[in-house]
């Protein structure tokens, strides 16, 4: 009745317990094809998301953190609580894993995607095509990486969550 590596947000807090944070991610980066003039000229992630005909790839039901989720909702009219998009010219929605998503950028199904810098560094090394075709950019408006938590159903109870938090504190010493 628990999931690991969860983001904490107000919606989820309405139906779940959250542990103490046990991991802090690196910041989000934007991944696109090499030599993307739009991305190279952009100063902020918000600048990129404002561009109507520059298609973002998003994973169905996935939260990119409060900052990015807010910008996606504001400029692309999409919330990760739905599996439908209002405008398919703005968003490519997928259930693919990260490797598949990166290949989708290479194959031009979408213009760009957001990913944690650590994950991109790992997957970038795995495929020759990624090294040949992809670039990433870190924007100054993107906040520090999100924290990760255990997210558990209220059915597990307070005592169970206290045990999880105790173990987290022991491991962080």
C-alpha atoms as an extended CHARMM CRD file, in Angstrom:
* protein
*
       173  EXT
         1         1  UNK       CA              0.0000000000        0.0000000000        0.0000000000  PROA      1               0.0000000000
         2         2  UNK       CA              3.0460000000        2.2360000000       -0.5020000000  PROA      2               0.0000000000
         3         3  UNK       CA              4.9400000000        3.4980000000       -3.4890000000  PROA      3               0.0000000000
         4         4  UNK       CA              8.5440000000        4.5720000000       -3.5020000000  PROA      4               0.0000000000
         5         5  UNK       CA             10.2100000000        7.5630000000       -5.1540000000  PROA      5               0.0000000000
         6         6  UNK       CA              7.0330000000        9.6760000000       -5.0800000000  PROA      6               0.0000000000
         7         7  UNK       CA              6.7260000000       13.4240000000       -5.3730000000  PROA      7               0.0000000000
         8         8  UNK       CA              4.7340000000       15.1590000000       -2.6740000000  PROA      8               0.0000000000
         9         9  UNK       CA              1.9690000000       17.5320000000       -3.7440000000  PROA      9               0.0000000000
        10        10  UNK       CA             -1.2900000000       18.8800000000       -2.3150000000  PROA      10              0.0000000000
        11        11  UNK       CA             -3.4850000000       16.5430000000       -4.3340000000  PROA      11              0.0000000000
        12        12  UNK       CA             -1.6250000000       13.4370000000       -3.1790000000  PROA      12              0.0000000000
        13        13  UNK       CA             -1.5380000000       14.6550000000        0.4170000000  PROA      13              0.0000000000
        14        14  UNK       CA             -5.3340000000       14.5450000000        0.4100000000  PROA      14              0.0000000000
        15        15  UNK       CA             -5.3190000000       10.7400000000        0.1890000000  PROA      15              0.0000000000
        16        16  UNK       CA             -1.8430000000        9.5820000000        1.2860000000  PROA      16              0.0000000000
        17        17  UNK       CA              0.7380000000        9.6900000000        4.0370000000  PROA      17              0.0000000000
        18        18  UNK       CA              4.2330000000       10.8240000000        3.0900000000  PROA      18              0.0000000000
        19        19  UNK       CA              7.4680000000        9.8280000000        4.7480000000  PROA      19              0.0000000000
        20        20  UNK       CA             10.2930000000       12.2010000000        5.5050000000  PROA      20              0.0000000000
        21        21  UNK       CA             12.2180000000       12.9550000000        2.2890000000  PROA      21              0.0000000000
        22        22  UNK       CA             14.9630000000       10.4290000000        1.6130000000  PROA      22              0.0000000000
        23        23  UNK       CA             16.3690000000       11.6070000000       -1.7180000000  PROA      23              0.0000000000
        24        24  UNK       CA             16.8900000000       14.9440000000       -3.4580000000  PROA      24              0.0000000000
        25        25  UNK       CA             17.0600000000       14.9160000000       -7.2160000000  PROA      25              0.0000000000
        26        26  UNK       CA             19.2090000000       17.0100000000       -9.4720000000  PROA      26              0.0000000000
        27        27  UNK       CA             17.4010000000       19.7700000000      -11.3190000000  PROA      27              0.0000000000
        28        28  UNK       CA             15.2390000000       19.1880000000      -14.3770000000  PROA      28              0.0000000000
        29        29  UNK       CA             16.8450000000       19.7200000000      -17.7560000000  PROA      29              0.0000000000
        30        30  UNK       CA             15.2500000000       20.1710000000      -21.1420000000  PROA      30              0.0000000000
        31        31  UNK       CA             16.2680000000       17.6210000000      -23.7960000000  PROA      31              0.0000000000
        32        32  UNK       CA             15.9360000000       18.3870000000      -27.4870000000  PROA      32              0.0000000000
        33        33  UNK       CA             17.6940000000       17.7030000000      -30.7660000000  PROA      33              0.0000000000
        34        34  UNK       CA             21.1920000000       19.1320000000      -31.1070000000  PROA      34              0.0000000000
        35        35  UNK       CA             21.4230000000       22.6410000000      -32.4790000000  PROA      35              0.0000000000
        36        36  UNK       CA             17.8250000000       23.5290000000      -31.6570000000  PROA      36              0.0000000000
        37        37  UNK       CA             17.7670000000       27.2690000000      -32.3170000000  PROA      37              0.0000000000
        38        38  UNK       CA             14.6760000000       27.7540000000      -30.1710000000  PROA      38              0.0000000000
        39        39  UNK       CA             16.2730000000       26.1550000000      -27.1310000000  PROA      39              0.0000000000
        40        40  UNK       CA             19.6780000000       27.7170000000      -27.7220000000  PROA      40              0.0000000000
        41        41  UNK       CA             18.1070000000       31.2080000000      -27.8240000000  PROA      41              0.0000000000
        42        42  UNK       CA             15.7710000000       30.6810000000      -24.8580000000  PROA      42              0.0000000000
        43        43  UNK       CA             16.8230000000       32.1460000000      -21.5460000000  PROA      43              0.0000000000
        44        44  UNK       CA             14.3480000000       30.2840000000      -19.3210000000  PROA      44              0.0000000000
        45        45  UNK       CA             12.2150000000       27.1670000000      -19.3040000000  PROA      45              0.0000000000
        46        46  UNK       CA              9.2030000000       29.4510000000      -19.2050000000  PROA      46              0.0000000000
        47        47  UNK       CA             10.3800000000       31.0560000000      -22.4820000000  PROA      47              0.0000000000
        48        48  UNK       CA             10.3810000000       27.6300000000      -24.1400000000  PROA      48              0.0000000000
        49        49  UNK       CA              6.9860000000       26.5830000000      -22.8000000000  PROA      49              0.0000000000
        50        50  UNK       CA              5.4390000000       29.8220000000      -24.0820000000  PROA      50              0.0000000000
        51        51  UNK       CA              6.1960000000       28.7860000000      -27.6770000000  PROA      51              0.0000000000
        52        52  UNK       CA              2.9030000000       27.3780000000      -28.9500000000  PROA      52              0.0000000000
        53        53  UNK       CA              4.1410000000       25.2710000000      -31.8590000000  PROA      53              0.0000000000
        54        54  UNK       CA              7.1550000000       23.7660000000      -30.0540000000  PROA      54              0.0000000000
        55        55  UNK       CA              5.7750000000       20.4010000000      -28.9090000000  PROA      55              0.0000000000
        56        56  UNK       CA              6.5940000000       19.0460000000      -25.4570000000  PROA      56              0.0000000000
        57        57  UNK       CA              6.5580000000       15.3200000000      -24.7210000000  PROA      57              0.0000000000
        58        58  UNK       CA              4.9500000000       14.3990000000      -21.4000000000  PROA      58              0.0000000000
        59        59  UNK       CA              4.5000000000       11.0800000000      -19.6500000000  PROA      59              0.0000000000
        60        60  UNK       CA              0.8830000000       10.2670000000      -18.8150000000  PROA      60              0.0000000000
        61        61  UNK       CA              0.1530000000       10.8470000000      -15.1240000000  PROA      61              0.0000000000
        62        62  UNK       CA              3.7170000000       11.8980000000      -14.3060000000  PROA      62              0.0000000000
        63        63  UNK       CA              4.5200000000       14.9210000000      -12.1740000000  PROA      63              0.0000000000
        64        64  UNK       CA              7.6080000000       16.9120000000      -13.1160000000  PROA      64              0.0000000000
        65        65  UNK       CA              7.4450000000       18.7990000000       -9.8360000000  PROA      65              0.0000000000
        66        66  UNK       CA              5.3860000000       21.8150000000       -8.7970000000  PROA      66              0.0000000000
        67        67  UNK       CA              7.3360000000       24.3770000000      -10.8500000000  PROA      67              0.0000000000
        68        68  UNK       CA              7.2490000000       22.5070000000      -14.1680000000  PROA      68              0.0000000000
        69        69  UNK       CA              3.6990000000       21.2010000000      -13.6560000000  PROA      69              0.0000000000
        70        70  UNK       CA              2.5260000000       24.7870000000      -13.1060000000  PROA      70              0.0000000000
        71        71  UNK       CA              4.2120000000       26.0350000000      -16.3060000000  PROA      71              0.0000000000
        72        72  UNK       CA              2.8570000000       23.1220000000      -18.3620000000  PROA      72              0.0000000000
        73        73  UNK       CA             -0.6540000000       23.8480000000      -17.1080000000  PROA      73              0.0000000000
        74        74  UNK       CA             -0.2700000000       27.5790000000      -17.7550000000  PROA      74              0.0000000000
        75        75  UNK       CA              1.2210000000       27.4190000000      -21.2640000000  PROA      75              0.0000000000
        76        76  UNK       CA              0.1720000000       24.0210000000      -22.6180000000  PROA      76              0.0000000000
        77        77  UNK       CA             -3.2040000000       23.7160000000      -20.8520000000  PROA      77              0.0000000000
        78        78  UNK       CA             -2.4120000000       20.2410000000      -19.5170000000  PROA      78              0.0000000000
        79        79  UNK       CA             -2.5980000000       18.6820000000      -16.0660000000  PROA      79              0.0000000000
        80        80  UNK       CA             -0.9800000000       15.3510000000      -15.2190000000  PROA      80              0.0000000000
        81        81  UNK       CA             -4.2400000000       14.2350000000      -13.6120000000  PROA      81              0.0000000000
        82        82  UNK       CA             -5.7210000000       13.5450000000      -17.0550000000  PROA      82              0.0000000000
        83        83  UNK       CA             -4.7400000000       11.3520000000      -19.9880000000  PROA      83              0.0000000000
        84        84  UNK       CA             -6.1640000000       13.7050000000      -22.6120000000  PROA      84              0.0000000000
        85        85  UNK       CA             -4.6750000000       16.7780000000      -24.2180000000  PROA      85              0.0000000000
        86        86  UNK       CA             -6.5580000000       19.8370000000      -25.3880000000  PROA      86              0.0000000000
        87        87  UNK       CA             -4.1790000000       20.4810000000      -28.2880000000  PROA      87              0.0000000000
        88        88  UNK       CA             -2.0950000000       17.7060000000      -29.8440000000  PROA      88              0.0000000000
        89        89  UNK       CA             -0.0050000000       20.3230000000      -31.6580000000  PROA      89              0.0000000000
        90        90  UNK       CA              1.3810000000       21.4230000000      -28.2820000000  PROA      90              0.0000000000
        91        91  UNK       CA              1.8120000000       18.0950000000      -26.4710000000  PROA      91              0.0000000000
        92        92  UNK       CA              2.8980000000       14.5760000000      -27.3290000000  PROA      92              0.0000000000
        93        93  UNK       CA              1.5220000000       12.3760000000      -24.5370000000  PROA      93              0.0000000000
        94        94  UNK       CA              3.1290000000        8.9780000000      -23.9670000000  PROA      94              0.0000000000
        95        95  UNK       CA              3.3650000000        6.0240000000      -21.6150000000  PROA      95              0.0000000000
        96        96  UNK       CA              6.8500000000        5.1150000000      -22.9070000000  PROA      96              0.0000000000
        97        97  UNK       CA              9.7710000000        4.5690000000      -20.5580000000  PROA      97              0.0000000000
        98        98  UNK       CA             12.6420000000        7.0750000000      -20.5460000000  PROA      98              0.0000000000
        99        99  UNK       CA             14.5590000000        5.3280000000      -23.3240000000  PROA      99              0.0000000000
       100       100  UNK       CA             11.4480000000        5.3460000000      -25.4940000000  PROA      100             0.0000000000
       101       101  UNK       CA             10.8390000000        8.9890000000      -24.7160000000  PROA      101             0.0000000000
       102       102  UNK       CA             14.3830000000        9.9230000000      -25.7210000000  PROA      102             0.0000000000
       103       103  UNK       CA             13.9830000000        7.9830000000      -28.9650000000  PROA      103             0.0000000000
       104       104  UNK       CA             10.7200000000        9.8830000000      -29.5520000000  PROA      104             0.0000000000
       105       105  UNK       CA             12.7350000000       13.1170000000      -29.5300000000  PROA      105             0.0000000000
       106       106  UNK       CA             15.2970000000       11.6210000000      -31.9320000000  PROA      106             0.0000000000
       107       107  UNK       CA             12.4220000000       10.4930000000      -34.2050000000  PROA      107             0.0000000000
       108       108  UNK       CA             10.8130000000       13.9540000000      -34.0050000000  PROA      108             0.0000000000
       109       109  UNK       CA              7.5240000000       12.8410000000      -32.4650000000  PROA      109             0.0000000000
       110       110  UNK       CA              8.0230000000       15.7740000000      -30.1000000000  PROA      110             0.0000000000
       111       111  UNK       CA             10.4470000000       18.6800000000      -29.9860000000  PROA      111             0.0000000000
       112       112  UNK       CA             11.5470000000       18.3920000000      -26.3740000000  PROA      112             0.0000000000
       113       113  UNK       CA             11.0300000000       16.7810000000      -22.9980000000  PROA      113             0.0000000000
       114       114  UNK       CA             11.8980000000       17.4190000000      -19.3710000000  PROA      114             0.0000000000
       115       115  UNK       CA             13.9540000000       14.9710000000      -17.3660000000  PROA      115             0.0000000000
       116       116  UNK       CA             15.9640000000       14.8710000000      -14.1820000000  PROA      116             0.0000000000
       117       117  UNK       CA             19.6220000000       15.6260000000      -14.9810000000  PROA      117             0.0000000000
       118       118  UNK       CA             20.8330000000       12.3900000000      -13.3160000000  PROA      118             0.0000000000
       119       119  UNK       CA             18.4790000000       10.2670000000      -15.3940000000  PROA      119             0.0000000000
       120       120  UNK       CA             19.4950000000       12.0010000000      -18.6040000000  PROA      120             0.0000000000
       121       121  UNK       CA             23.2040000000       11.5250000000      -17.8270000000  PROA      121             0.0000000000
       122       122  UNK       CA             22.5990000000        7.8030000000      -17.3040000000  PROA      122             0.0000000000
       123       123  UNK       CA             20.4690000000        7.1580000000      -20.3950000000  PROA      123             0.0000000000
       124       124  UNK       CA             22.5590000000        9.4420000000      -22.6310000000  PROA      124             0.0000000000
       125       125  UNK       CA             25.5250000000        7.0990000000      -22.1580000000  PROA      125             0.0000000000
       126       126  UNK       CA             23.5470000000        4.0040000000      -23.1600000000  PROA      126             0.0000000000
       127       127  UNK       CA             22.7120000000        4.7990000000      -26.7760000000  PROA      127             0.0000000000
       128       128  UNK       CA             24.9670000000        6.0460000000      -29.5440000000  PROA      128             0.0000000000
       129       129  UNK       CA             21.9480000000        7.7160000000      -31.1870000000  PROA      129             0.0000000000
       130       130  UNK       CA             21.3720000000        9.8250000000      -28.0920000000  PROA      130             0.0000000000
       131       131  UNK       CA             24.9570000000       11.1080000000      -28.1290000000  PROA      131             0.0000000000
       132       132  UNK       CA             24.7450000000       11.8780000000      -31.8330000000  PROA      132             0.0000000000
       133       133  UNK       CA             21.3710000000       13.6100000000      -31.8020000000  PROA      133             0.0000000000
       134       134  UNK       CA             20.4300000000       14.9930000000      -28.3990000000  PROA      134             0.0000000000
       135       135  UNK       CA             21.4450000000       17.9210000000      -26.2500000000  PROA      135             0.0000000000
       136       136  UNK       CA             20.2440000000       19.1640000000      -22.8940000000  PROA      136             0.0000000000
       137       137  UNK       CA             19.9310000000       22.5850000000      -21.3750000000  PROA      137             0.0000000000
       138       138  UNK       CA             19.6270000000       23.6510000000      -17.7660000000  PROA      138             0.0000000000
       139       139  UNK       CA             17.6880000000       26.8750000000      -17.2600000000  PROA      139             0.0000000000
       140       140  UNK       CA             18.2640000000       29.3200000000      -14.3900000000  PROA      140             0.0000000000
       141       141  UNK       CA             14.5520000000       29.5500000000      -13.5490000000  PROA      141             0.0000000000
       142       142  UNK       CA             14.3300000000       25.8190000000      -12.7720000000  PROA      142             0.0000000000
       143       143  UNK       CA             14.5170000000       25.2600000000       -9.0070000000  PROA      143             0.0000000000
       144       144  UNK       CA             16.6170000000       22.6850000000       -7.2190000000  PROA      144             0.0000000000
       145       145  UNK       CA             15.5400000000       19.0950000000       -7.6970000000  PROA      145             0.0000000000
       146       146  UNK       CA             12.4410000000       17.7200000000       -6.0720000000  PROA      146             0.0000000000
       147       147  UNK       CA             12.5820000000       15.6030000000       -2.9580000000  PROA      147             0.0000000000
       148       148  UNK       CA             11.3750000000       12.0120000000       -3.0730000000  PROA      148             0.0000000000
       149       149  UNK       CA              9.2230000000       10.2630000000       -0.4970000000  PROA      149             0.0000000000
       150       150  UNK       CA              7.4700000000        7.0390000000        0.3320000000  PROA      150             0.0000000000
       151       151  UNK       CA              3.7920000000        7.6370000000       -0.4000000000  PROA      151             0.0000000000
       152       152  UNK       CA              1.4670000000        5.3160000000        1.5170000000  PROA      152             0.0000000000
       153       153  UNK       CA             -2.2630000000        4.7920000000        1.7480000000  PROA      153             0.0000000000
       154       154  UNK       CA             -3.8790000000        6.1100000000        4.8990000000  PROA      154             0.0000000000
       155       155  UNK       CA             -4.7440000000        2.4630000000        5.6000000000  PROA      155             0.0000000000
       156       156  UNK       CA             -1.1650000000        1.7580000000        6.7510000000  PROA      156             0.0000000000
       157       157  UNK       CA             -1.5870000000        3.9970000000        9.8070000000  PROA      157             0.0000000000
       158       158  UNK       CA              0.6230000000        6.3790000000       11.7790000000  PROA      158             0.0000000000
       159       159  UNK       CA              2.6930000000        3.6580000000       13.4560000000  PROA      159             0.0000000000
       160       160  UNK       CA              3.8210000000        2.2420000000       10.1230000000  PROA      160             0.0000000000
       161       161  UNK       CA              4.8430000000        5.7000000000        8.8760000000  PROA      161             0.0000000000
       162       162  UNK       CA              6.7880000000        6.3240000000       12.0860000000  PROA      162             0.0000000000
       163       163  UNK       CA              8.7550000000        3.1140000000       11.4350000000  PROA      163             0.0000000000
       164       164  UNK       CA              9.5590000000        4.1890000000        7.8720000000  PROA      164             0.0000000000
       165       165  UNK       CA             10.6930000000        7.6230000000        9.0650000000  PROA      165             0.0000000000
       166       166  UNK       CA             12.8500000000        6.0740000000       11.7810000000  PROA      166             0.0000000000
       167       167  UNK       CA             14.6620000000        3.9290000000        9.2000000000  PROA      167             0.0000000000
       168       168  UNK       CA             15.1240000000        6.9290000000        6.8830000000  PROA      168             0.0000000000
       169       169  UNK       CA             16.7150000000        8.9230000000        9.7010000000  PROA      169             0.0000000000
       170       170  UNK       CA             19.0180000000        6.0190000000       10.5770000000  PROA      170             0.0000000000
       171       171  UNK       CA             20.1600000000        5.6520000000        6.9700000000  PROA      171             0.0000000000
       172       172  UNK       CA             20.8190000000        9.3730000000        6.5830000000  PROA      172             0.0000000000
       173       173  UNK       CA             23.3210000000        9.4580000000        9.4490000000  PROA      173             0.0000000000
